[in-house]
PDB file of C-alpha atoms in Angstrom:
ATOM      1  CA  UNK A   1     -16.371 -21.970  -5.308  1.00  0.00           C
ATOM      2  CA  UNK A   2     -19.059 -20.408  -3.138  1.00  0.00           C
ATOM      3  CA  UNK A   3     -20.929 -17.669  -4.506  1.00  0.00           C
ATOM      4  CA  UNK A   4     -23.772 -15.915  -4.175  1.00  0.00           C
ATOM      5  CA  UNK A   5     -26.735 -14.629  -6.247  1.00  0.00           C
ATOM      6  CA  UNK A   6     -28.527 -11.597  -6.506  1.00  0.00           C
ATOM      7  CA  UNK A   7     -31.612 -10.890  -7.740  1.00  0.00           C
ATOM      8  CA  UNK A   8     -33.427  -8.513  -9.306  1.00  0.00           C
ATOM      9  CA  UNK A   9     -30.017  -7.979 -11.852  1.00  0.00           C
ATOM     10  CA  UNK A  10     -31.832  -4.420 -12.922  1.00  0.00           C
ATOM     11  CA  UNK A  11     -34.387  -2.058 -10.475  1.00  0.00           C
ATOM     12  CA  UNK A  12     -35.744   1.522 -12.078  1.00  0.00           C
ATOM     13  CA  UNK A  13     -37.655   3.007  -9.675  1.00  0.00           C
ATOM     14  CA  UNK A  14     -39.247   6.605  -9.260  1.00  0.00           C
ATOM     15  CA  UNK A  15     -37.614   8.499  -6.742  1.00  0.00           C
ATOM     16  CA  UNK A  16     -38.658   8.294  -3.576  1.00  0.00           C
ATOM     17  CA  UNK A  17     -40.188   4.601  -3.783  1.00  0.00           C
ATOM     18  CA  UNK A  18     -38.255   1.614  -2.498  1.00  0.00           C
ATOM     19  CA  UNK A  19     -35.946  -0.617  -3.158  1.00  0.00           C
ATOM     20  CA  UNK A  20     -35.068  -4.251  -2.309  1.00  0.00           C
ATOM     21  CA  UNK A  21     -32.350  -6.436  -3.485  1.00  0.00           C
ATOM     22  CA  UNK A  22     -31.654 -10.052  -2.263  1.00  0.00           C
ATOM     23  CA  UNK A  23     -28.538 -12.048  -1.985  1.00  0.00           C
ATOM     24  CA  UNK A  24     -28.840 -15.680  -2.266  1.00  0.00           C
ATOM     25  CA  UNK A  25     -26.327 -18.862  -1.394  1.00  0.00           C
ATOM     26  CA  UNK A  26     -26.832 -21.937  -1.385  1.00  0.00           C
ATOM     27  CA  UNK A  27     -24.709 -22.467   1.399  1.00  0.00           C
ATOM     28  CA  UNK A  28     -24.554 -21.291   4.701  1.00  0.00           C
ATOM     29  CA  UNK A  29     -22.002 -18.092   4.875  1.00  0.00           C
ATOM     30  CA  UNK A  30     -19.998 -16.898   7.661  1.00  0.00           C
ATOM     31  CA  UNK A  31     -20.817 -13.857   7.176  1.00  0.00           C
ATOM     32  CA  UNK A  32     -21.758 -11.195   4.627  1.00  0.00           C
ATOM     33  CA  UNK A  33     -21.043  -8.061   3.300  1.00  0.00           C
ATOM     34  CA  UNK A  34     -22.170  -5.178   1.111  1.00  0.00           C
ATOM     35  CA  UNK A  35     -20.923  -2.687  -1.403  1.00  0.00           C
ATOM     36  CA  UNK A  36     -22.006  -0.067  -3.792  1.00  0.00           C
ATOM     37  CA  UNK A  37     -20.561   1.490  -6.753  1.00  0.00           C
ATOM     38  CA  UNK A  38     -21.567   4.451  -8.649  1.00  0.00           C
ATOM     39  CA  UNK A  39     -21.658   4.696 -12.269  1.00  0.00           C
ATOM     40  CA  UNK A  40     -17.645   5.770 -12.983  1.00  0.00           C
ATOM     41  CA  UNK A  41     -16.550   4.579  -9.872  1.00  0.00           C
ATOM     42  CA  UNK A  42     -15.108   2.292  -7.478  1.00  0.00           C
ATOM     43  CA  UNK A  43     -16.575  -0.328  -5.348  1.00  0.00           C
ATOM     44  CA  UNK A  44     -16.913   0.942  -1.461  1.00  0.00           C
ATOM     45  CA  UNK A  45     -17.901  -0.736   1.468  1.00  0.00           C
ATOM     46  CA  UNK A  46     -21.578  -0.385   3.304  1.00  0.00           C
ATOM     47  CA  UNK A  47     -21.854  -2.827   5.620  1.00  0.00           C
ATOM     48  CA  UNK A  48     -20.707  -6.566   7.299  1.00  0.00           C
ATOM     49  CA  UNK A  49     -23.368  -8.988   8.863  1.00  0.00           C
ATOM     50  CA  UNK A  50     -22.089 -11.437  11.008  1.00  0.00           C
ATOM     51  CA  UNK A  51     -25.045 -13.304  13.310  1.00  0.00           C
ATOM     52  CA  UNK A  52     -27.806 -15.378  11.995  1.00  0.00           C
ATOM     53  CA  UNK A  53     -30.987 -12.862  11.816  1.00  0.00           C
ATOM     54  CA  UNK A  54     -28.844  -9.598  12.321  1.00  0.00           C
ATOM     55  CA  UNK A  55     -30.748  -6.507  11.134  1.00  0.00           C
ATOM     56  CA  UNK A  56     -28.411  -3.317  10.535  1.00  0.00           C
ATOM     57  CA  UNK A  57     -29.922   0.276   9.593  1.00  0.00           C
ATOM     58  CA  UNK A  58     -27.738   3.034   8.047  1.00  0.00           C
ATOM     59  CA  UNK A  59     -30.284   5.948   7.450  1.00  0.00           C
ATOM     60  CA  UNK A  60     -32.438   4.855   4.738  1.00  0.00           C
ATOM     61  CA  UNK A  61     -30.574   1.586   4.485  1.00  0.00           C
ATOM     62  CA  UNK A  62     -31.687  -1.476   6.073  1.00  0.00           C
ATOM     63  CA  UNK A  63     -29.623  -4.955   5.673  1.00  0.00           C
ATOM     64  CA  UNK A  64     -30.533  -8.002   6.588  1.00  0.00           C
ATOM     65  CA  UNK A  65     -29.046 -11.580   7.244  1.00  0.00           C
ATOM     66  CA  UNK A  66     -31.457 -14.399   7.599  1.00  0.00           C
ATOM     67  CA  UNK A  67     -31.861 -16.895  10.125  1.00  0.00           C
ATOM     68  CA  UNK A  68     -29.826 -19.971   8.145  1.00  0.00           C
ATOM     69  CA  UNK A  69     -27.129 -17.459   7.586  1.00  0.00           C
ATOM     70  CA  UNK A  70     -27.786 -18.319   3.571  1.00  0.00           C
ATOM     71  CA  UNK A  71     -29.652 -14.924   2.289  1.00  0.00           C
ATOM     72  CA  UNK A  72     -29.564 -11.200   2.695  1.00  0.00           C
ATOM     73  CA  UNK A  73     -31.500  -8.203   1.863  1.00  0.00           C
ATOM     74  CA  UNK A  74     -30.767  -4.854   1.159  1.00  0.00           C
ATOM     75  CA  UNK A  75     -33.583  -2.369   1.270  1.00  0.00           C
ATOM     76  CA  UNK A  76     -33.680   1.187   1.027  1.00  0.00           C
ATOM     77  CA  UNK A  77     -36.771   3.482   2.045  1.00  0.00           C
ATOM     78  CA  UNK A  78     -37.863   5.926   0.276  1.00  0.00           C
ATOM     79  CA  UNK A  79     -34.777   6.315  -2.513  1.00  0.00           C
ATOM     80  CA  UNK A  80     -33.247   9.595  -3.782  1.00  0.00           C
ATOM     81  CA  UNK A  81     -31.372   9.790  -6.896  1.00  0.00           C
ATOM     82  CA  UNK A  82     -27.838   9.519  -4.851  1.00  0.00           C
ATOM     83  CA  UNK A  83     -28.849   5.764  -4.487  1.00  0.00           C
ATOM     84  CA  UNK A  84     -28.114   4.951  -8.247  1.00  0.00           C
ATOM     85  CA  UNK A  85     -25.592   2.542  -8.733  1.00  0.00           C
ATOM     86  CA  UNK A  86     -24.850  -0.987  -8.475  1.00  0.00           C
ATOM     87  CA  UNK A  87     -25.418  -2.978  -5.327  1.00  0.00           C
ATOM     88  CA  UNK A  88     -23.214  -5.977  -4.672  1.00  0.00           C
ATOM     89  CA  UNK A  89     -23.161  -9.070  -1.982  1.00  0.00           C
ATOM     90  CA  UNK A  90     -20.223 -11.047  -1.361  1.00  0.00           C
ATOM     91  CA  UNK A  91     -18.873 -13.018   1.790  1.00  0.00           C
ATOM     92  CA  UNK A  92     -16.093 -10.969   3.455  1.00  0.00           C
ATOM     93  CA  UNK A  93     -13.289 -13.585   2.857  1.00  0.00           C
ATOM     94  CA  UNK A  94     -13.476 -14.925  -0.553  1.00  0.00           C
ATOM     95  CA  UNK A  95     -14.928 -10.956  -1.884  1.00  0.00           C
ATOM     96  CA  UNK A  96     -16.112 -12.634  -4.885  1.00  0.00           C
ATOM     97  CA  UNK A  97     -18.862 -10.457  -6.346  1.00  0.00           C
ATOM     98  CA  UNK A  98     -21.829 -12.223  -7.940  1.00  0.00           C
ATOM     99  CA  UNK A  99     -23.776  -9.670 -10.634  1.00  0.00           C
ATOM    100  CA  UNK A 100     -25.086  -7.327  -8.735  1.00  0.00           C
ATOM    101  CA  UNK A 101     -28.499  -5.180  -8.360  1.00  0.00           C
ATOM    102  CA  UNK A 102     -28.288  -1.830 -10.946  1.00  0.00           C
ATOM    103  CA  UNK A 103     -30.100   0.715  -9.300  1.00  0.00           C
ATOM    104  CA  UNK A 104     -31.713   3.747 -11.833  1.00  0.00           C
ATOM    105  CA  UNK A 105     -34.002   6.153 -10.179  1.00  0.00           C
ATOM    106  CA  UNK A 106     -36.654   8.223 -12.387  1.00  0.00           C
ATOM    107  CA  UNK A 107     -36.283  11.894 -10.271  1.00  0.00           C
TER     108      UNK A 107
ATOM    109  CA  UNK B   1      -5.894   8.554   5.763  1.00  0.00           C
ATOM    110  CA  UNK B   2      -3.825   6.541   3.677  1.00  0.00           C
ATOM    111  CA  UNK B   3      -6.497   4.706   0.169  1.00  0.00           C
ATOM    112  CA  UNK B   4      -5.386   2.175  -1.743  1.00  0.00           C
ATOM    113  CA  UNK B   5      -3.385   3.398  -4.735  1.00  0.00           C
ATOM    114  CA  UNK B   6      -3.045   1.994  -8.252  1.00  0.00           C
ATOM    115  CA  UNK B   7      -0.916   2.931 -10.696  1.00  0.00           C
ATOM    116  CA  UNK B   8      -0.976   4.268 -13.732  1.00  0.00           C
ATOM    117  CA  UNK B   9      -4.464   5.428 -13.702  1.00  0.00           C
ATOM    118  CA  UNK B  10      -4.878   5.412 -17.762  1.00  0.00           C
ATOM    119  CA  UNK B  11      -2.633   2.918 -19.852  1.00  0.00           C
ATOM    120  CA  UNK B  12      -2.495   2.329 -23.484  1.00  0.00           C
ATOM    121  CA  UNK B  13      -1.124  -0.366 -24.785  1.00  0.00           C
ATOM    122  CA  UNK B  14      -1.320  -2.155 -28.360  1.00  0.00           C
ATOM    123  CA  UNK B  15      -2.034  -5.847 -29.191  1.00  0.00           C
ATOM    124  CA  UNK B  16       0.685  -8.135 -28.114  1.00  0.00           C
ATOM    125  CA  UNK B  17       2.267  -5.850 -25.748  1.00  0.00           C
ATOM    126  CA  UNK B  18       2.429  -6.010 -22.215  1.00  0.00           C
ATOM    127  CA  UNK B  19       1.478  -4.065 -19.591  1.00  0.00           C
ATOM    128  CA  UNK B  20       2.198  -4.023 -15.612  1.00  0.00           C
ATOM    129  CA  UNK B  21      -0.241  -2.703 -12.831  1.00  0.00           C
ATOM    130  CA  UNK B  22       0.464  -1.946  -9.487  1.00  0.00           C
ATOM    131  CA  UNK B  23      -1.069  -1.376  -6.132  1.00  0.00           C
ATOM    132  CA  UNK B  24      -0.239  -0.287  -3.178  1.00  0.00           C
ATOM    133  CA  UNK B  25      -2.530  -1.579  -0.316  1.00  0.00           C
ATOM    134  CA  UNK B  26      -3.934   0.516   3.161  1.00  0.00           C
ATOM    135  CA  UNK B  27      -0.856   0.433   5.271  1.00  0.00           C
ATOM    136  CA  UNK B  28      -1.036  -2.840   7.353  1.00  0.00           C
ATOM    137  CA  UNK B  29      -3.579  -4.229   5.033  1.00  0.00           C
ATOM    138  CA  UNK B  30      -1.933  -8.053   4.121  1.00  0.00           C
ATOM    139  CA  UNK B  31      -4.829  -9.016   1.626  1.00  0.00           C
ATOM    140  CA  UNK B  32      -4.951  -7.490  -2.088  1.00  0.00           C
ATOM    141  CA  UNK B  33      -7.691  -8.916  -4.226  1.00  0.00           C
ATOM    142  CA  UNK B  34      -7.118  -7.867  -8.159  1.00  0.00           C
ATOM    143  CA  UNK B  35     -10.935  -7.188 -10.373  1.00  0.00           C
ATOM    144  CA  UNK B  36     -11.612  -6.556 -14.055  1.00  0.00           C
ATOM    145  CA  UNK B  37     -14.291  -4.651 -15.352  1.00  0.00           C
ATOM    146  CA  UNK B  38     -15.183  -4.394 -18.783  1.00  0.00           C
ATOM    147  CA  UNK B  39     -17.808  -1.741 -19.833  1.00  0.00           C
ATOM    148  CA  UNK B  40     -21.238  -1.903 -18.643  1.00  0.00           C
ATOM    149  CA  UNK B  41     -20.126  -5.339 -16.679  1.00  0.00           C
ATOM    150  CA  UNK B  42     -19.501  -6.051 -12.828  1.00  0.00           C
ATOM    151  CA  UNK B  43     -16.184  -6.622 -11.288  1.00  0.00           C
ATOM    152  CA  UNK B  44     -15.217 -10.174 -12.540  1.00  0.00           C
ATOM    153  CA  UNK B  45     -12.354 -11.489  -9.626  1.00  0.00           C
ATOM    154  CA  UNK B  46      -9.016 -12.283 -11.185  1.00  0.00           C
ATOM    155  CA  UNK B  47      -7.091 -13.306  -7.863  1.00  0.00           C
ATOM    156  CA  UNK B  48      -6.098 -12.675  -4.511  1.00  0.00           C
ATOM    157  CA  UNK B  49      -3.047 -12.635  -1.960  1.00  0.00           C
ATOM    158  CA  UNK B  50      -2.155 -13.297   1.674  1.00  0.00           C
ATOM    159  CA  UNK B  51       0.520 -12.744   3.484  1.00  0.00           C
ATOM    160  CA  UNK B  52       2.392 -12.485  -0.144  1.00  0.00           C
ATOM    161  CA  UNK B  53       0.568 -15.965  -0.925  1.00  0.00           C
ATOM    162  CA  UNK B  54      -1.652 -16.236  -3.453  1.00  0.00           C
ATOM    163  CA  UNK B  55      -4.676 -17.336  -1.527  1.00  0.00           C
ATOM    164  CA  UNK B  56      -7.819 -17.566  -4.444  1.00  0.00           C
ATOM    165  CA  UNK B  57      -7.464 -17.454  -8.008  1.00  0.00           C
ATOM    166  CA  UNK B  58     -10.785 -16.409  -9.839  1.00  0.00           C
ATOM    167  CA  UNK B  59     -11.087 -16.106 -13.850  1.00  0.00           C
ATOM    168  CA  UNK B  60      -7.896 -14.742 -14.763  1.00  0.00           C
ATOM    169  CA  UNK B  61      -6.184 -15.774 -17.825  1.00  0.00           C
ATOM    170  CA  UNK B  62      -3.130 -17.388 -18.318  1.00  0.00           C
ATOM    171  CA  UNK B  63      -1.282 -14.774 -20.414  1.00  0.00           C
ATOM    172  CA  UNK B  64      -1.689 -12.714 -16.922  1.00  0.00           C
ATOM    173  CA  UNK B  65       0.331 -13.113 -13.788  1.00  0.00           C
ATOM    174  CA  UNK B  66       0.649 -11.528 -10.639  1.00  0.00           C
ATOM    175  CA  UNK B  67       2.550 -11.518  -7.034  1.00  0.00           C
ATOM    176  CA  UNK B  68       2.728  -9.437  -4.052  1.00  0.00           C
ATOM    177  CA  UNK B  69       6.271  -8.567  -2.790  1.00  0.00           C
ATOM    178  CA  UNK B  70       7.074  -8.327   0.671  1.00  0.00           C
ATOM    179  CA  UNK B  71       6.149  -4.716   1.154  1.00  0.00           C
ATOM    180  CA  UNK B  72       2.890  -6.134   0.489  1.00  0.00           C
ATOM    181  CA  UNK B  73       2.378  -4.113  -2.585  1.00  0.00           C
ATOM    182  CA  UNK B  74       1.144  -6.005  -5.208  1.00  0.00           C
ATOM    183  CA  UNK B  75       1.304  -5.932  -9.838  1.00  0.00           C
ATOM    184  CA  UNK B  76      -0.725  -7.503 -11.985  1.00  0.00           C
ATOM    185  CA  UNK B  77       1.543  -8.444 -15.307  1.00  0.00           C
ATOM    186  CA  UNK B  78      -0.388  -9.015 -18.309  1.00  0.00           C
ATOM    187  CA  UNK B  79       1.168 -10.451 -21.671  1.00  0.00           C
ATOM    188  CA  UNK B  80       0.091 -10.559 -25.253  1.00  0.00           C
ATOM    189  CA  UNK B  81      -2.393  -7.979 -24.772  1.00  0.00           C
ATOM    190  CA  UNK B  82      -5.317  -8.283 -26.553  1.00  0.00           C
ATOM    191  CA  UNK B  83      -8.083  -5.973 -27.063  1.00  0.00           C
ATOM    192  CA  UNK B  84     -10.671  -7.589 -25.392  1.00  0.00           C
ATOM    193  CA  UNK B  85      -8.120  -6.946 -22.060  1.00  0.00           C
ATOM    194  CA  UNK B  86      -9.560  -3.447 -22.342  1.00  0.00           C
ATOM    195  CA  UNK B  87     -11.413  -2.476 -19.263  1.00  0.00           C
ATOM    196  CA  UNK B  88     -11.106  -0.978 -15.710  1.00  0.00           C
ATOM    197  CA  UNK B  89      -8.771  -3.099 -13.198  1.00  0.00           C
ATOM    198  CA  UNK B  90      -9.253  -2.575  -9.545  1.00  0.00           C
ATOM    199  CA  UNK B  91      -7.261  -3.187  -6.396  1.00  0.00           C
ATOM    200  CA  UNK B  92      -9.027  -3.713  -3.298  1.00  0.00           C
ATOM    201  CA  UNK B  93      -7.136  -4.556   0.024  1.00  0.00           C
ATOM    202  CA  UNK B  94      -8.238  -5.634   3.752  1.00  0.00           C
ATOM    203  CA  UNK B  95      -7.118  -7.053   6.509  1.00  0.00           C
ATOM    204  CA  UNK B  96      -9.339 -10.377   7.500  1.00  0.00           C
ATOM    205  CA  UNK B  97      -6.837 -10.788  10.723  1.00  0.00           C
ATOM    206  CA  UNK B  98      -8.901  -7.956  12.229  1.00  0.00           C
ATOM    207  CA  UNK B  99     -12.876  -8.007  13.104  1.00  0.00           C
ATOM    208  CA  UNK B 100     -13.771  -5.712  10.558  1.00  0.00           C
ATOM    209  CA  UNK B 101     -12.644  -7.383   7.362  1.00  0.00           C
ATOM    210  CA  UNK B 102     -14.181  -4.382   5.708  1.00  0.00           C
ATOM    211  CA  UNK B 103     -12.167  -4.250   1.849  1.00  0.00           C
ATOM    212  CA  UNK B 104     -11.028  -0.676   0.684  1.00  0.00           C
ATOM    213  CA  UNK B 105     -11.120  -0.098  -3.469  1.00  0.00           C
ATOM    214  CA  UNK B 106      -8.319   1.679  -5.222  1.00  0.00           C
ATOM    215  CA  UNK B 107      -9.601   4.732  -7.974  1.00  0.00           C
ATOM    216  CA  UNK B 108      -8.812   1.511 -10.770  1.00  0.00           C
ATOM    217  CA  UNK B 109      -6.429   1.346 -13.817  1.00  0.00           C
ATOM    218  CA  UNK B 110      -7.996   1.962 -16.934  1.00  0.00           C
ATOM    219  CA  UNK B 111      -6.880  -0.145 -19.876  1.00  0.00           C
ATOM    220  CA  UNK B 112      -6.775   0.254 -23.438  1.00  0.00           C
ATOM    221  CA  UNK B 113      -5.624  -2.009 -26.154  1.00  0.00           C
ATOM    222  CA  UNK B 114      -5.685  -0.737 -29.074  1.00  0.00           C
TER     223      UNK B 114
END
């Protein structure tokens, strides 16, 4: 079935630089969404992108979808230690998570 | 408001044994999608429901089964219990009928086979 990649699988950063992770398919998707889960918990929802080229910000948190609706990009500016955890990309319907982007930050 | 709640939260079960998990979706949520996580691994999808249909089957195993009843709650049964079946289960539930198709996690059912 469709699925999508991430890449990098692992990111260890020093606090306060940034942070990109991509999300690959080789298909186009109808849409795409994000989640994050912090070491010992649960999965929870950041964000849905729908149109070809949308660019969302939540704070320090920029997603992207591209153009051909077949990659996306998560980047965060400037990290703080609150951003560790895993970052996962999966389209909305089928919510099948590929392996994710671990996020460690050095404070 | 109202999460998505699993139940038990801890369960310990020996080899061969069986074991039942439920979840209760987000009132008016029809979709319940069922994960396993093993230690240090990513949520692997086992399967998903619509509308009390099974609507995707991922890499769940044979020995396990589940259904959602018609007050849209669902349980995962799992037979012959083996200890590699150790390992976090979540429930997530949505509602893809609406715009936002935005899924909400349970807290997870931890597993151990011993």
């Amino acid at each position: 079935g469709q699925q999508v990649m991430q890449i990098p699988q692992y990111q260890h950063v020093q606090e306060g630089e940034d942070f990109t992770t991509y999300c690959n398919s080789s298909t186009t998707l109808s849409n795409i969404q994000w989640y994050k889960q912090r070491p010992g918990g649960h999965p929870v929802f950041l964000i849905q992108l729908v149109k070809s080229g949308e660019v969302k910000k939540q704070k320090r948190l920029t997603f992207q979808f591209g153009e051909a609706k077949k990659n996306s990009s998560l980047h965060i500016t400037a990290t703080q230690t609150t951003d560790v955890g895993t970052y996962f990309c999966s389209q909305a319907q089928k919510l099948v998570f590929g392996q994710g982007t671990r996020l460690t930050i050095n404070p | 408001a109202a999460g998505v709640i699993q139940s038990p939260r801890h369960l310990i079960k020996e080899k061969r044994e069986t074991a039942t998990l439920k979840c209760y979706p987000i009132p008016r949520h029809d979709t319940v999608y069922w994960y396993q996580q093993g230690p240090g691994q990513d949520p692997q999808f086992l399967i998903s429901f619509y509308e009390k249909m099974q609507s995707d089957k991922g890499s769940i195993p044979d020995r396990f089964s589940a259904q959602q009843f018609s007050d849209y709650h669902s349980e995962l049964n799992m037979s012959s219990l083996e200890l590699g079946d150790s390992a976090l289960y979540f429930c997530a539930s949505s509602s893809p009928g609406r715009t936002n198709t935005e899924a909400f996690f349970g807290q997870g059912t931890r597993l151990t086979v011993v």
